[in-house]
mmCIF file of C-alpha atoms in Angstrom:
data_model
loop_
_atom_site.group_PDB
_atom_site.id
_atom_site.type_symbol
_atom_site.label_atom_id
_atom_site.label_comp_id
_atom_site.label_asym_id
_atom_site.label_seq_id
_atom_site.Cartn_x
_atom_site.Cartn_y
_atom_site.Cartn_z
ATOM 1 C CA MET A 1 -10.187 -0.547 5.092
ATOM 2 C CA GLN A 2 -12.058 -2.713 2.593
ATOM 3 C CA TYR A 3 -11.033 -2.804 -1.080
ATOM 4 C CA PHE A 4 -13.059 -3.755 -4.148
ATOM 5 C CA LEU A 5 -11.719 -4.686 -7.562
ATOM 6 C CA GLY A 6 -13.515 -4.023 -10.830
ATOM 7 C CA LEU A 7 -12.524 -5.679 -14.097
ATOM 8 C CA ASP A 8 -13.552 -5.050 -17.694
ATOM 9 C CA ILE A 9 -12.060 -8.204 -19.192
ATOM 10 C CA SER A 10 -11.172 -8.663 -22.836
ATOM 11 C CA THR A 11 -8.474 -10.531 -24.729
ATOM 12 C CA SER A 12 -6.773 -7.349 -25.944
ATOM 13 C CA CYS A 13 -7.043 -4.993 -22.954
ATOM 14 C CA THR A 14 -8.424 -5.539 -19.462
ATOM 15 C CA GLY A 15 -9.526 -2.495 -17.499
ATOM 16 C CA ILE A 16 -8.781 -2.486 -13.780
ATOM 17 C CA CYS A 17 -10.150 -0.305 -11.021
ATOM 18 C CA LEU A 18 -9.462 -0.757 -7.330
ATOM 19 C CA ILE A 19 -11.544 1.322 -4.930
ATOM 20 C CA ASP A 20 -11.838 1.502 -1.180
ATOM 21 C CA GLU A 21 -15.059 1.249 0.818
ATOM 22 C CA ASN A 22 -15.633 5.002 0.286
ATOM 23 C CA GLU A 23 -15.365 4.604 -3.506
ATOM 24 C CA GLN A 24 -12.023 6.393 -3.597
ATOM 25 C CA VAL A 25 -9.875 5.225 -6.495
ATOM 26 C CA ILE A 26 -6.685 3.419 -5.488
ATOM 27 C CA VAL A 27 -5.804 2.023 -8.934
ATOM 28 C CA LEU A 28 -7.234 3.013 -12.313
ATOM 29 C CA ASP A 29 -5.391 1.359 -15.163
ATOM 30 C CA ALA A 30 -5.521 -1.248 -17.887
ATOM 31 C CA VAL A 31 -3.468 -4.266 -18.862
ATOM 32 C CA LYS A 32 -2.696 -4.469 -22.566
ATOM 33 C CA LEU A 33 -2.592 -8.022 -23.868
ATOM 34 C CA THR A 34 -1.580 -7.326 -27.462
ATOM 35 C CA SER A 35 2.115 -8.250 -27.356
ATOM 36 C CA THR A 36 3.198 -10.615 -30.115
ATOM 37 C CA THR A 37 4.783 -12.805 -27.413
ATOM 38 C CA LEU A 38 1.274 -13.558 -26.102
ATOM 39 C CA SER A 39 0.290 -16.008 -28.816
ATOM 40 C CA SER A 40 -2.439 -17.948 -27.023
ATOM 41 C CA MET A 41 -5.336 -17.267 -24.682
ATOM 42 C CA TRP A 42 -3.349 -19.032 -21.938
ATOM 43 C CA ASP A 43 -0.318 -16.763 -22.442
ATOM 44 C CA LYS A 44 -2.631 -13.744 -22.240
ATOM 45 C CA ALA A 45 -4.280 -15.064 -19.072
ATOM 46 C CA ASP A 46 -0.903 -15.726 -17.401
ATOM 47 C CA SER A 47 0.350 -12.265 -18.334
ATOM 48 C CA GLY A 48 -2.936 -10.633 -17.368
ATOM 49 C CA ILE A 49 -3.076 -12.075 -13.851
ATOM 50 C CA GLU A 50 0.578 -11.168 -13.229
ATOM 51 C CA GLU A 51 -0.077 -7.551 -14.247
ATOM 52 C CA ILE A 52 -3.275 -7.396 -12.168
ATOM 53 C CA LYS A 53 -1.349 -8.693 -9.137
ATOM 54 C CA LYS A 54 1.278 -5.965 -9.592
ATOM 55 C CA LEU A 55 -1.362 -3.250 -9.837
ATOM 56 C CA VAL A 56 -3.373 -4.459 -6.817
ATOM 57 C CA GLY A 57 -0.279 -4.947 -4.687
ATOM 58 C CA ASP A 58 -0.820 -5.948 -1.061
ATOM 59 C CA ASN A 59 -4.365 -4.577 -0.812
ATOM 60 C CA LYS A 60 -6.777 -7.174 0.606
ATOM 61 C CA ILE A 61 -9.656 -7.532 -1.846
ATOM 62 C CA GLU A 62 -13.112 -8.042 -0.331
ATOM 63 C CA ARG A 63 -14.996 -8.552 -3.572
ATOM 64 C CA ILE A 64 -14.290 -8.633 -7.308
ATOM 65 C CA TYR A 65 -16.888 -7.176 -9.677
ATOM 66 C CA VAL A 66 -16.622 -8.295 -13.303
ATOM 67 C CA GLU A 67 -18.597 -7.103 -16.308
ATOM 68 C CA ALA A 68 -20.978 -9.940 -17.128
ATOM 69 C CA ASN A 69 -20.570 -11.705 -20.454
ATOM 70 C CA ALA A 70 -22.597 -10.477 -23.398
ATOM 71 C CA LYS A 71 -25.503 -12.842 -23.911
ATOM 72 C CA MET A 72 -26.776 -11.438 -27.199
ATOM 73 C CA PHE A 73 -25.355 -10.481 -30.550
ATOM 74 C CA SER A 74 -25.037 -6.806 -31.354
ATOM 75 C CA THR A 75 -25.581 -6.121 -35.031
ATOM 76 C CA GLY A 76 -22.234 -5.606 -36.737
ATOM 77 C CA PHE A 77 -20.150 -6.199 -33.617
ATOM 78 C CA SER A 78 -19.525 -9.765 -32.478
ATOM 79 C CA SER A 79 -19.689 -13.193 -34.023
ATOM 80 C CA ALA A 80 -20.582 -16.318 -32.044
ATOM 81 C CA ASP A 81 -16.895 -17.274 -32.071
ATOM 82 C CA THR A 82 -15.890 -13.890 -30.621
ATOM 83 C CA LEU A 83 -18.537 -14.094 -27.876
ATOM 84 C CA LEU A 84 -17.399 -17.607 -26.945
ATOM 85 C CA THR A 85 -13.731 -16.599 -26.836
ATOM 86 C CA LEU A 86 -14.511 -13.569 -24.678
ATOM 87 C CA SER A 87 -16.672 -15.678 -22.388
ATOM 88 C CA LYS A 88 -13.905 -18.265 -21.949
ATOM 89 C CA PHE A 89 -11.311 -15.583 -21.266
ATOM 90 C CA ASN A 90 -13.624 -13.833 -18.809
ATOM 91 C CA GLY A 91 -14.025 -17.124 -16.935
ATOM 92 C CA ILE A 92 -10.288 -17.795 -16.869
ATOM 93 C CA ILE A 93 -9.347 -14.323 -15.583
ATOM 94 C CA SER A 94 -12.235 -14.326 -13.089
ATOM 95 C CA TYR A 95 -11.101 -17.673 -11.693
ATOM 96 C CA LEU A 96 -7.434 -16.656 -11.524
ATOM 97 C CA CYS A 97 -8.399 -13.470 -9.662
ATOM 98 C CA HIS A 98 -10.643 -15.444 -7.302
ATOM 99 C CA LYS A 99 -7.761 -17.801 -6.485
ATOM 100 C CA GLN A 100 -5.146 -15.046 -6.262
ATOM 101 C CA PHE A 101 -7.123 -12.670 -4.041
ATOM 102 C CA ASN A 102 -9.313 -15.222 -2.236
ATOM 103 C CA ALA A 103 -12.350 -13.080 -2.994
ATOM 104 C CA GLN A 104 -15.807 -13.714 -4.370
ATOM 105 C CA VAL A 105 -16.285 -12.793 -8.038
ATOM 106 C CA ILE A 106 -19.632 -11.234 -8.922
ATOM 107 C CA ASP A 107 -20.853 -10.699 -12.485
ATOM 108 C CA VAL A 108 -22.380 -7.265 -12.985
ATOM 109 C CA ASN A 109 -24.753 -6.340 -15.780
ATOM 110 C CA VAL A 110 -23.092 -3.299 -17.336
ATOM 111 C CA ALA A 111 -26.376 -1.538 -18.171
ATOM 112 C CA SER A 112 -27.480 -1.841 -14.536
ATOM 113 C CA ALA A 113 -24.067 -0.618 -13.331
ATOM 114 C CA ARG A 114 -24.304 2.421 -15.625
ATOM 115 C CA LYS A 115 -27.740 3.213 -14.258
ATOM 116 C CA ALA A 116 -26.451 2.854 -10.672
ATOM 117 C CA ILE A 117 -23.796 5.527 -11.287
ATOM 118 C CA GLY A 118 -26.378 7.887 -12.811
ATOM 119 C CA PHE A 119 -25.486 7.513 -16.494
ATOM 120 C CA LYS A 120 -28.346 7.942 -18.955
ATOM 121 C CA ASN A 121 -27.770 6.923 -22.563
ATOM 122 C CA THR A 122 -29.462 9.407 -24.861
ATOM 123 C CA LYS A 123 -30.235 8.289 -28.406
ATOM 124 C CA VAL A 124 -29.732 11.848 -29.657
ATOM 125 C CA ASP A 125 -25.983 11.406 -29.176
ATOM 126 C CA LYS A 126 -25.062 8.862 -31.891
ATOM 127 C CA ARG A 127 -21.577 8.096 -30.551
ATOM 128 C CA PRO A 128 -20.804 4.609 -29.219
ATOM 129 C CA VAL A 129 -22.001 4.097 -25.631
ATOM 130 C CA LYS A 130 -18.418 3.401 -24.501
ATOM 131 C CA GLU A 131 -17.380 6.931 -25.574
ATOM 132 C CA LYS A 132 -20.388 8.534 -23.891
ATOM 133 C CA VAL A 133 -19.745 6.646 -20.654
ATOM 134 C CA PHE A 134 -16.083 7.676 -20.715
ATOM 135 C CA ASP A 135 -17.020 11.346 -21.168
ATOM 136 C CA TYR A 136 -19.586 11.061 -18.371
ATOM 137 C CA VAL A 137 -17.127 9.516 -15.904
ATOM 138 C CA THR A 138 -14.241 11.852 -16.788
ATOM 139 C CA SER A 139 -16.552 14.837 -16.277
ATOM 140 C CA LEU A 140 -17.512 13.484 -12.842
ATOM 141 C CA HIS A 141 -13.920 12.700 -11.892
ATOM 142 C CA PRO A 142 -11.325 14.793 -13.729
ATOM 143 C CA GLU A 143 -8.995 14.139 -10.774
ATOM 144 C CA PHE A 144 -8.673 10.432 -11.605
ATOM 145 C CA PRO A 145 -5.241 9.364 -12.883
ATOM 146 C CA TRP A 146 -6.302 9.299 -16.543
ATOM 147 C CA LYS A 147 -3.300 8.359 -18.677
ATOM 148 C CA LYS A 148 -2.735 10.768 -21.558
ATOM 149 C CA HIS A 149 -0.372 11.333 -24.464
ATOM 150 C CA THR A 150 0.177 13.910 -27.178
ATOM 151 C CA ALA A 151 -1.435 12.794 -30.435
ATOM 152 C CA LYS A 152 1.110 12.532 -33.264
ATOM 153 C CA THR A 153 -1.408 12.235 -36.092
ATOM 154 C CA GLY A 154 -5.091 12.676 -36.880
ATOM 155 C CA LYS A 155 -7.604 15.383 -36.044
ATOM 156 C CA ASN A 156 -6.118 15.846 -32.549
ATOM 157 C CA GLN A 157 -2.490 16.053 -33.700
ATOM 158 C CA GLY A 158 -0.402 17.984 -31.175
ATOM 159 C CA GLN A 159 -3.128 17.880 -28.527
ATOM 160 C CA GLU A 160 -3.132 15.943 -25.280
ATOM 161 C CA VAL A 161 -5.615 13.060 -25.491
ATOM 162 C CA HIS A 162 -6.550 10.146 -23.236
ATOM 163 C CA ASN A 163 -4.893 6.806 -23.933
ATOM 164 C CA THR A 164 -7.427 4.461 -25.522
ATOM 165 C CA GLU A 165 -6.994 1.882 -22.752
ATOM 166 C CA MET A 166 -8.471 4.417 -20.336
ATOM 167 C CA ASN A 167 -11.872 3.548 -21.862
ATOM 168 C CA ASP A 168 -11.437 0.046 -20.420
ATOM 169 C CA ALA A 169 -10.235 1.427 -17.076
ATOM 170 C CA CYS A 170 -13.307 3.658 -17.014
ATOM 171 C CA ASP A 171 -15.542 0.657 -17.703
ATOM 172 C CA ALA A 172 -13.858 -1.168 -14.806
ATOM 173 C CA TRP A 173 -14.707 1.825 -12.574
ATOM 174 C CA VAL A 174 -18.338 1.684 -13.723
ATOM 175 C CA VAL A 175 -18.471 -2.055 -12.977
ATOM 176 C CA VAL A 176 -16.936 -1.818 -9.494
ATOM 177 C CA VAL A 177 -18.785 1.293 -8.314
ATOM 178 C CA GLY A 178 -22.052 0.330 -9.980
ATOM 179 C CA GLY A 179 -21.727 -3.259 -8.777
ATOM 180 C CA LYS A 180 -20.977 -2.193 -5.213
ATOM 181 C CA ARG A 181 -23.981 0.141 -5.206
ATOM 182 C CA LEU A 182 -26.283 -2.485 -6.736
ATOM 183 C CA ILE A 183 -25.186 -5.513 -4.795
ATOM 184 C CA GLY A 184 -23.625 -3.998 -1.725
ATOM 185 C CA ILE A 185 -20.988 -5.759 0.286
ATOM 186 C CA ASN A 186 -23.150 -8.045 2.382
ATOM 187 C CA LYS A 187 -24.003 -10.636 -0.276
#
């Protein structure tokens, strides 16, 4: 069996999705990197790769698909400093995964990956794209191991809601499935 790893890398939470050659989910999770003990990018990278290794286990990874770095500013979202930090961290985690799993790392354009899975972003729905993608994927795959909790406050108080890090896990699924469909496994 061949296995493919998808990563949605960020300095606060990295989404992870491991699928087999039939696109069946083996791991769908996220690594939180917000602990106060992780004071530098290097501490976060060390912790991140250790957690990724635990989640992947002994599965032999054929290919690693990573969401490509943002190359443009989005109004009101990211400064040049933020984009550079994210780009550096993406490179560090990508390299550590390449070395750990002895697998090729392929950058995947997230818009192309979304298109490859059949997601269409409608402008009528004003919510952030990340929310719309999450709803799309959870509607396609309610059987996935989506982590949930009971909300203690807010408009959903007392209701079961998805953990926020599941948005990043969902994005990792989009990247690995979309990337595999776009690029295939013979590159």
